[in-house]
Amino acid sequence: MAVLIFNLRQVPEDEAEDVRQLLTENQIDFYETPAGRWGLSLPGYWITDDTQRDHAKKLIAIYEAERGLRARQEYEELKAQGLHVTLWDAVRLQPLRFIGVVAVVVFILYVTLFPFLNLLKN
């Protein structure tokens, strides 16, 4: 039976390529399933050989730990140089997007809470 060893949903292409290369280099037979036309299917890397499952998961766990460490170090370096993007930077770069998101959130809150607010008036 096939076993999902790596879920590709919300995974950047460079990470997917790194994991693909890692599995290939370690002679782990796998196949990839795409998300499909409407994104309803489960994209991921699957193996059919249960004997390779633990080894593959271990390799991927080590890779993800190293990648997380590298990302954290890069962020700290950018932060030390003052080049990291803050919330204020994002608002300043795309003010209309920020206003749109806030408007949608306020609208959803209003629609959600309106019936309860009406009950309090009565």
Short mmCIF file of N, CA and C in Angstrom, two decimals:
data_model
loop_
_atom_site.label_atom_id
_atom_site.label_comp_id
_atom_site.label_asym_id
_atom_site.label_seq_id
_atom_site.Cartn_x
_atom_site.Cartn_y
_atom_site.Cartn_z
N MET A 1 0.83 -1.18 0.00
CA MET A 1 0.00 0.00 0.00
C MET A 1 0.88 1.25 0.00
N ALA A 2 0.48 2.26 -0.75
CA ALA A 2 1.26 3.49 -0.85
C ALA A 2 1.17 4.30 0.44
N VAL A 3 2.27 4.94 0.79
CA VAL A 3 2.35 5.75 2.00
C VAL A 3 2.82 7.15 1.62
N LEU A 4 2.11 8.15 2.10
CA LEU A 4 2.51 9.54 1.88
C LEU A 4 3.70 9.85 2.78
N ILE A 5 4.80 10.26 2.16
CA ILE A 5 5.97 10.59 2.98
C ILE A 5 6.26 12.08 3.00
N PHE A 6 5.67 12.83 2.05
CA PHE A 6 5.90 14.28 2.03
C PHE A 6 4.72 14.96 1.35
N ASN A 7 4.03 15.79 2.10
CA ASN A 7 2.88 16.53 1.57
C ASN A 7 3.38 17.78 0.87
N LEU A 8 2.98 17.98 -0.38
CA LEU A 8 3.46 19.12 -1.16
C LEU A 8 2.56 20.35 -1.09
N ARG A 9 1.47 20.29 -0.34
CA ARG A 9 0.58 21.44 -0.26
C ARG A 9 1.29 22.58 0.48
N GLN A 10 1.28 23.76 -0.13
CA GLN A 10 1.89 24.97 0.42
C GLN A 10 3.42 24.87 0.57
N VAL A 11 4.05 24.02 -0.24
CA VAL A 11 5.50 23.85 -0.18
C VAL A 11 6.12 24.61 -1.33
N PRO A 12 7.15 25.44 -1.07
CA PRO A 12 7.81 26.16 -2.16
C PRO A 12 8.49 25.17 -3.12
N GLU A 13 8.62 25.59 -4.38
CA GLU A 13 9.17 24.71 -5.41
C GLU A 13 10.60 24.29 -5.10
N ASP A 14 11.41 25.18 -4.51
CA ASP A 14 12.79 24.81 -4.21
C ASP A 14 12.86 23.72 -3.14
N GLU A 15 11.96 23.76 -2.17
CA GLU A 15 11.93 22.72 -1.15
C GLU A 15 11.48 21.39 -1.75
N ALA A 16 10.46 21.44 -2.61
CA ALA A 16 9.99 20.22 -3.27
C ALA A 16 11.10 19.60 -4.10
N GLU A 17 11.85 20.44 -4.81
CA GLU A 17 12.96 19.94 -5.63
C GLU A 17 14.06 19.35 -4.76
N ASP A 18 14.37 19.98 -3.63
CA ASP A 18 15.38 19.46 -2.72
C ASP A 18 14.99 18.08 -2.18
N VAL A 19 13.73 17.91 -1.79
CA VAL A 19 13.27 16.62 -1.26
C VAL A 19 13.28 15.57 -2.36
N ARG A 20 12.86 15.97 -3.56
CA ARG A 20 12.90 15.06 -4.71
C ARG A 20 14.33 14.57 -4.96
N GLN A 21 15.27 15.49 -4.93
CA GLN A 21 16.68 15.15 -5.14
C GLN A 21 17.20 14.28 -4.00
N LEU A 22 16.82 14.57 -2.77
CA LEU A 22 17.24 13.79 -1.61
C LEU A 22 16.78 12.34 -1.73
N LEU A 23 15.52 12.15 -2.11
CA LEU A 23 14.99 10.79 -2.26
C LEU A 23 15.68 10.05 -3.40
N THR A 24 15.93 10.74 -4.49
CA THR A 24 16.60 10.12 -5.64
C THR A 24 18.03 9.72 -5.30
N GLU A 25 18.76 10.61 -4.62
CA GLU A 25 20.15 10.33 -4.25
C GLU A 25 20.26 9.13 -3.31
N ASN A 26 19.24 8.90 -2.50
CA ASN A 26 19.27 7.80 -1.55
C ASN A 26 18.56 6.55 -2.07
N GLN A 27 18.32 6.50 -3.38
CA GLN A 27 17.70 5.35 -4.06
C GLN A 27 16.37 4.93 -3.42
N ILE A 28 15.57 5.93 -3.07
CA ILE A 28 14.24 5.63 -2.53
C ILE A 28 13.25 5.82 -3.67
N ASP A 29 12.57 4.74 -4.02
CA ASP A 29 11.59 4.78 -5.10
C ASP A 29 10.34 5.50 -4.62
N PHE A 30 9.94 6.52 -5.34
CA PHE A 30 8.76 7.29 -4.97
C PHE A 30 8.06 7.76 -6.23
N TYR A 31 6.83 8.19 -6.05
CA TYR A 31 6.13 8.84 -7.14
C TYR A 31 5.42 10.07 -6.59
N GLU A 32 5.13 10.99 -7.50
CA GLU A 32 4.56 12.27 -7.11
C GLU A 32 3.14 12.39 -7.64
N THR A 33 2.25 12.91 -6.80
CA THR A 33 0.90 13.20 -7.25
C THR A 33 0.69 14.71 -7.22
N PRO A 34 0.12 15.26 -8.29
CA PRO A 34 -0.13 16.71 -8.33
C PRO A 34 -1.42 17.07 -7.59
N ALA A 35 -1.64 18.36 -7.40
CA ALA A 35 -2.84 18.83 -6.73
C ALA A 35 -4.06 18.71 -7.62
N GLY A 36 -3.85 18.53 -8.89
CA GLY A 36 -4.98 18.42 -9.82
C GLY A 36 -5.40 19.78 -10.33
N ARG A 37 -6.33 19.77 -11.24
CA ARG A 37 -6.76 21.00 -11.90
C ARG A 37 -7.34 22.02 -10.93
N TRP A 38 -8.16 21.59 -9.99
CA TRP A 38 -8.79 22.51 -9.06
C TRP A 38 -8.16 22.47 -7.67
N GLY A 39 -7.05 21.78 -7.51
CA GLY A 39 -6.35 21.73 -6.24
C GLY A 39 -7.02 20.89 -5.18
N LEU A 40 -7.89 19.95 -5.60
CA LEU A 40 -8.62 19.13 -4.63
C LEU A 40 -7.87 17.87 -4.23
N SER A 41 -7.00 17.38 -5.10
CA SER A 41 -6.26 16.15 -4.79
C SER A 41 -5.14 16.45 -3.80
N LEU A 42 -4.58 15.41 -3.24
CA LEU A 42 -3.49 15.58 -2.27
C LEU A 42 -2.15 15.51 -3.00
N PRO A 43 -1.47 16.65 -3.17
CA PRO A 43 -0.16 16.61 -3.81
C PRO A 43 0.87 16.10 -2.82
N GLY A 44 1.74 15.25 -3.29
CA GLY A 44 2.76 14.74 -2.39
C GLY A 44 3.66 13.72 -3.02
N TYR A 45 4.63 13.26 -2.24
CA TYR A 45 5.52 12.17 -2.63
C TYR A 45 5.08 10.94 -1.88
N TRP A 46 4.95 9.85 -2.60
CA TRP A 46 4.46 8.60 -2.06
C TRP A 46 5.48 7.50 -2.32
N ILE A 47 5.55 6.53 -1.41
CA ILE A 47 6.36 5.33 -1.65
C ILE A 47 5.47 4.11 -1.49
N THR A 48 5.85 3.05 -2.19
CA THR A 48 5.07 1.83 -2.11
C THR A 48 5.79 0.75 -1.31
N ASP A 49 7.08 0.94 -1.08
CA ASP A 49 7.89 -0.04 -0.35
C ASP A 49 7.92 0.35 1.13
N ASP A 50 7.20 -0.41 1.96
CA ASP A 50 7.15 -0.10 3.40
C ASP A 50 8.51 -0.18 4.08
N THR A 51 9.43 -0.94 3.52
CA THR A 51 10.74 -1.07 4.15
C THR A 51 11.54 0.23 4.04
N GLN A 52 11.20 1.08 3.08
CA GLN A 52 11.93 2.34 2.90
C GLN A 52 11.25 3.51 3.63
N ARG A 53 10.08 3.29 4.17
CA ARG A 53 9.31 4.38 4.77
C ARG A 53 10.06 5.07 5.91
N ASP A 54 10.55 4.32 6.87
CA ASP A 54 11.22 4.93 8.03
C ASP A 54 12.47 5.69 7.61
N HIS A 55 13.23 5.10 6.69
CA HIS A 55 14.45 5.75 6.22
C HIS A 55 14.12 7.06 5.51
N ALA A 56 13.09 7.03 4.65
CA ALA A 56 12.70 8.24 3.91
C ALA A 56 12.21 9.32 4.87
N LYS A 57 11.39 8.96 5.83
CA LYS A 57 10.87 9.95 6.78
C LYS A 57 12.00 10.55 7.63
N LYS A 58 12.97 9.71 7.97
CA LYS A 58 14.11 10.18 8.75
C LYS A 58 14.94 11.19 7.94
N LEU A 59 15.19 10.87 6.66
CA LEU A 59 15.94 11.78 5.80
C LEU A 59 15.22 13.11 5.63
N ILE A 60 13.92 13.05 5.44
CA ILE A 60 13.13 14.27 5.25
C ILE A 60 13.11 15.10 6.54
N ALA A 61 13.00 14.44 7.68
CA ALA A 61 13.00 15.16 8.96
C ALA A 61 14.33 15.89 9.18
N ILE A 62 15.42 15.22 8.85
CA ILE A 62 16.75 15.86 8.98
C ILE A 62 16.85 17.05 8.04
N TYR A 63 16.39 16.87 6.80
CA TYR A 63 16.44 17.95 5.81
C TYR A 63 15.61 19.15 6.29
N GLU A 64 14.41 18.89 6.78
CA GLU A 64 13.54 19.99 7.22
C GLU A 64 14.12 20.72 8.43
N ALA A 65 14.76 19.99 9.32
CA ALA A 65 15.40 20.64 10.48
C ALA A 65 16.53 21.56 10.01
N GLU A 66 17.33 21.07 9.07
CA GLU A 66 18.44 21.88 8.54
C GLU A 66 17.90 23.10 7.79
N ARG A 67 16.84 22.90 7.01
CA ARG A 67 16.26 24.01 6.25
C ARG A 67 15.69 25.07 7.20
N GLY A 68 15.03 24.64 8.25
CA GLY A 68 14.49 25.57 9.22
C GLY A 68 15.58 26.37 9.91
N LEU A 69 16.68 25.70 10.23
CA LEU A 69 17.82 26.37 10.85
C LEU A 69 18.41 27.42 9.90
N ARG A 70 18.57 27.04 8.62
CA ARG A 70 19.11 27.99 7.63
C ARG A 70 18.18 29.20 7.48
N ALA A 71 16.89 28.95 7.42
CA ALA A 71 15.93 30.06 7.27
C ALA A 71 15.97 30.98 8.47
N ARG A 72 16.09 30.40 9.66
CA ARG A 72 16.17 31.21 10.88
C ARG A 72 17.44 32.06 10.88
N GLN A 73 18.56 31.46 10.45
CA GLN A 73 19.82 32.20 10.39
C GLN A 73 19.75 33.33 9.37
N GLU A 74 19.15 33.06 8.21
CA GLU A 74 19.00 34.11 7.19
C GLU A 74 18.15 35.25 7.72
N TYR A 75 17.07 34.92 8.41
CA TYR A 75 16.20 35.94 8.98
C TYR A 75 16.95 36.78 10.02
N GLU A 76 17.72 36.13 10.88
CA GLU A 76 18.47 36.86 11.90
C GLU A 76 19.51 37.77 11.27
N GLU A 77 20.14 37.32 10.18
CA GLU A 77 21.11 38.16 9.48
C GLU A 77 20.42 39.38 8.87
N LEU A 78 19.29 39.17 8.23
CA LEU A 78 18.53 40.29 7.65
C LEU A 78 18.07 41.25 8.75
N LYS A 79 17.66 40.69 9.87
CA LYS A 79 17.20 41.51 10.99
C LYS A 79 18.35 42.35 11.54
N ALA A 80 19.53 41.74 11.65
CA ALA A 80 20.69 42.46 12.16
C ALA A 80 21.09 43.59 11.22
N GLN A 81 20.88 43.39 9.92
CA GLN A 81 21.21 44.42 8.93
C GLN A 81 20.07 45.42 8.75
N GLY A 82 18.92 45.15 9.36
CA GLY A 82 17.77 46.04 9.23
C GLY A 82 17.05 45.88 7.90
N LEU A 83 17.21 44.74 7.24
CA LEU A 83 16.62 44.52 5.92
C LEU A 83 15.40 43.61 5.95
N HIS A 84 15.01 43.10 7.12
CA HIS A 84 13.85 42.21 7.17
C HIS A 84 12.56 43.02 6.98
N VAL A 85 11.55 42.37 6.44
CA VAL A 85 10.28 43.03 6.16
C VAL A 85 9.38 42.94 7.39
N THR A 86 8.99 44.10 7.88
CA THR A 86 8.09 44.15 9.03
C THR A 86 6.65 44.34 8.55
N LEU A 87 5.71 44.28 9.47
CA LEU A 87 4.31 44.52 9.12
C LEU A 87 4.14 45.93 8.55
N TRP A 88 4.79 46.88 9.17
CA TRP A 88 4.68 48.25 8.68
C TRP A 88 5.22 48.37 7.26
N ASP A 89 6.32 47.68 6.95
CA ASP A 89 6.86 47.70 5.58
C ASP A 89 5.85 47.14 4.59
N ALA A 90 5.20 46.05 4.97
CA ALA A 90 4.21 45.43 4.09
C ALA A 90 3.02 46.36 3.86
N VAL A 91 2.58 47.06 4.90
CA VAL A 91 1.47 48.01 4.77
C VAL A 91 1.89 49.18 3.88
N ARG A 92 3.09 49.66 4.08
CA ARG A 92 3.59 50.79 3.30
C ARG A 92 3.76 50.44 1.82
N LEU A 93 4.18 49.20 1.54
CA LEU A 93 4.38 48.78 0.15
C LEU A 93 3.07 48.51 -0.58
N GLN A 94 2.05 48.01 0.14
CA GLN A 94 0.77 47.70 -0.49
C GLN A 94 -0.39 48.20 0.38
N PRO A 95 -0.58 49.52 0.44
CA PRO A 95 -1.61 50.06 1.33
C PRO A 95 -3.03 49.67 0.91
N LEU A 96 -3.31 49.59 -0.38
CA LEU A 96 -4.66 49.23 -0.82
C LEU A 96 -4.99 47.79 -0.44
N ARG A 97 -4.03 46.92 -0.53
CA ARG A 97 -4.25 45.53 -0.13
C ARG A 97 -4.56 45.47 1.37
N PHE A 98 -3.81 46.21 2.16
CA PHE A 98 -4.04 46.23 3.61
C PHE A 98 -5.43 46.74 3.92
N ILE A 99 -5.83 47.84 3.28
CA ILE A 99 -7.15 48.40 3.52
C ILE A 99 -8.23 47.40 3.11
N GLY A 100 -8.02 46.71 1.98
CA GLY A 100 -8.99 45.71 1.52
C GLY A 100 -9.13 44.56 2.50
N VAL A 101 -8.01 44.07 3.02
CA VAL A 101 -8.05 42.96 3.98
C VAL A 101 -8.75 43.39 5.26
N VAL A 102 -8.44 44.58 5.75
CA VAL A 102 -9.09 45.07 6.97
C VAL A 102 -10.60 45.23 6.73
N ALA A 103 -10.97 45.74 5.56
CA ALA A 103 -12.40 45.91 5.25
C ALA A 103 -13.11 44.56 5.21
N VAL A 104 -12.50 43.56 4.62
CA VAL A 104 -13.12 42.23 4.56
C VAL A 104 -13.27 41.65 5.97
N VAL A 105 -12.24 41.80 6.79
CA VAL A 105 -12.31 41.28 8.16
C VAL A 105 -13.41 41.98 8.95
N VAL A 106 -13.50 43.29 8.82
CA VAL A 106 -14.55 44.04 9.53
C VAL A 106 -15.93 43.61 9.05
N PHE A 107 -16.08 43.43 7.74
CA PHE A 107 -17.37 42.99 7.19
C PHE A 107 -17.76 41.62 7.73
N ILE A 108 -16.80 40.69 7.74
CA ILE A 108 -17.08 39.33 8.24
C ILE A 108 -17.46 39.39 9.71
N LEU A 109 -16.75 40.18 10.49
CA LEU A 109 -17.10 40.32 11.90
C LEU A 109 -18.49 40.92 12.07
N TYR A 110 -18.81 41.91 11.28
CA TYR A 110 -20.13 42.54 11.36
C TYR A 110 -21.23 41.54 11.03
N VAL A 111 -21.06 40.81 9.93
CA VAL A 111 -22.08 39.83 9.52
C VAL A 111 -22.21 38.73 10.57
N THR A 112 -21.11 38.35 11.16
CA THR A 112 -21.13 37.28 12.16
C THR A 112 -21.79 37.74 13.46
N LEU A 113 -21.49 38.94 13.88
CA LEU A 113 -21.96 39.42 15.19
C LEU A 113 -23.28 40.17 15.14
N PHE A 114 -23.74 40.58 13.97
CA PHE A 114 -24.97 41.36 13.85
C PHE A 114 -26.18 40.70 14.52
N PRO A 115 -26.43 39.42 14.30
CA PRO A 115 -27.61 38.82 14.97
C PRO A 115 -27.53 38.89 16.50
N PHE A 116 -26.35 38.75 17.04
CA PHE A 116 -26.20 38.79 18.50
C PHE A 116 -26.34 40.21 19.03
N LEU A 117 -25.84 41.17 18.28
CA LEU A 117 -25.99 42.57 18.67
C LEU A 117 -27.46 42.99 18.63
N ASN A 118 -28.20 42.45 17.67
CA ASN A 118 -29.63 42.71 17.57
C ASN A 118 -30.38 42.15 18.77
N LEU A 119 -29.94 41.01 19.27
CA LEU A 119 -30.58 40.41 20.43
C LEU A 119 -30.38 41.27 21.68
N LEU A 120 -29.22 41.91 21.79
CA LEU A 120 -28.93 42.74 22.95
C LEU A 120 -29.82 43.99 22.99
N LYS A 121 -30.21 44.49 21.81
CA LYS A 121 -31.05 45.68 21.74
C LYS A 121 -32.47 45.38 22.22
N ASN A 122 -32.92 44.16 21.98
CA ASN A 122 -34.32 43.81 22.33
C ASN A 122 -34.44 43.46 23.76
#
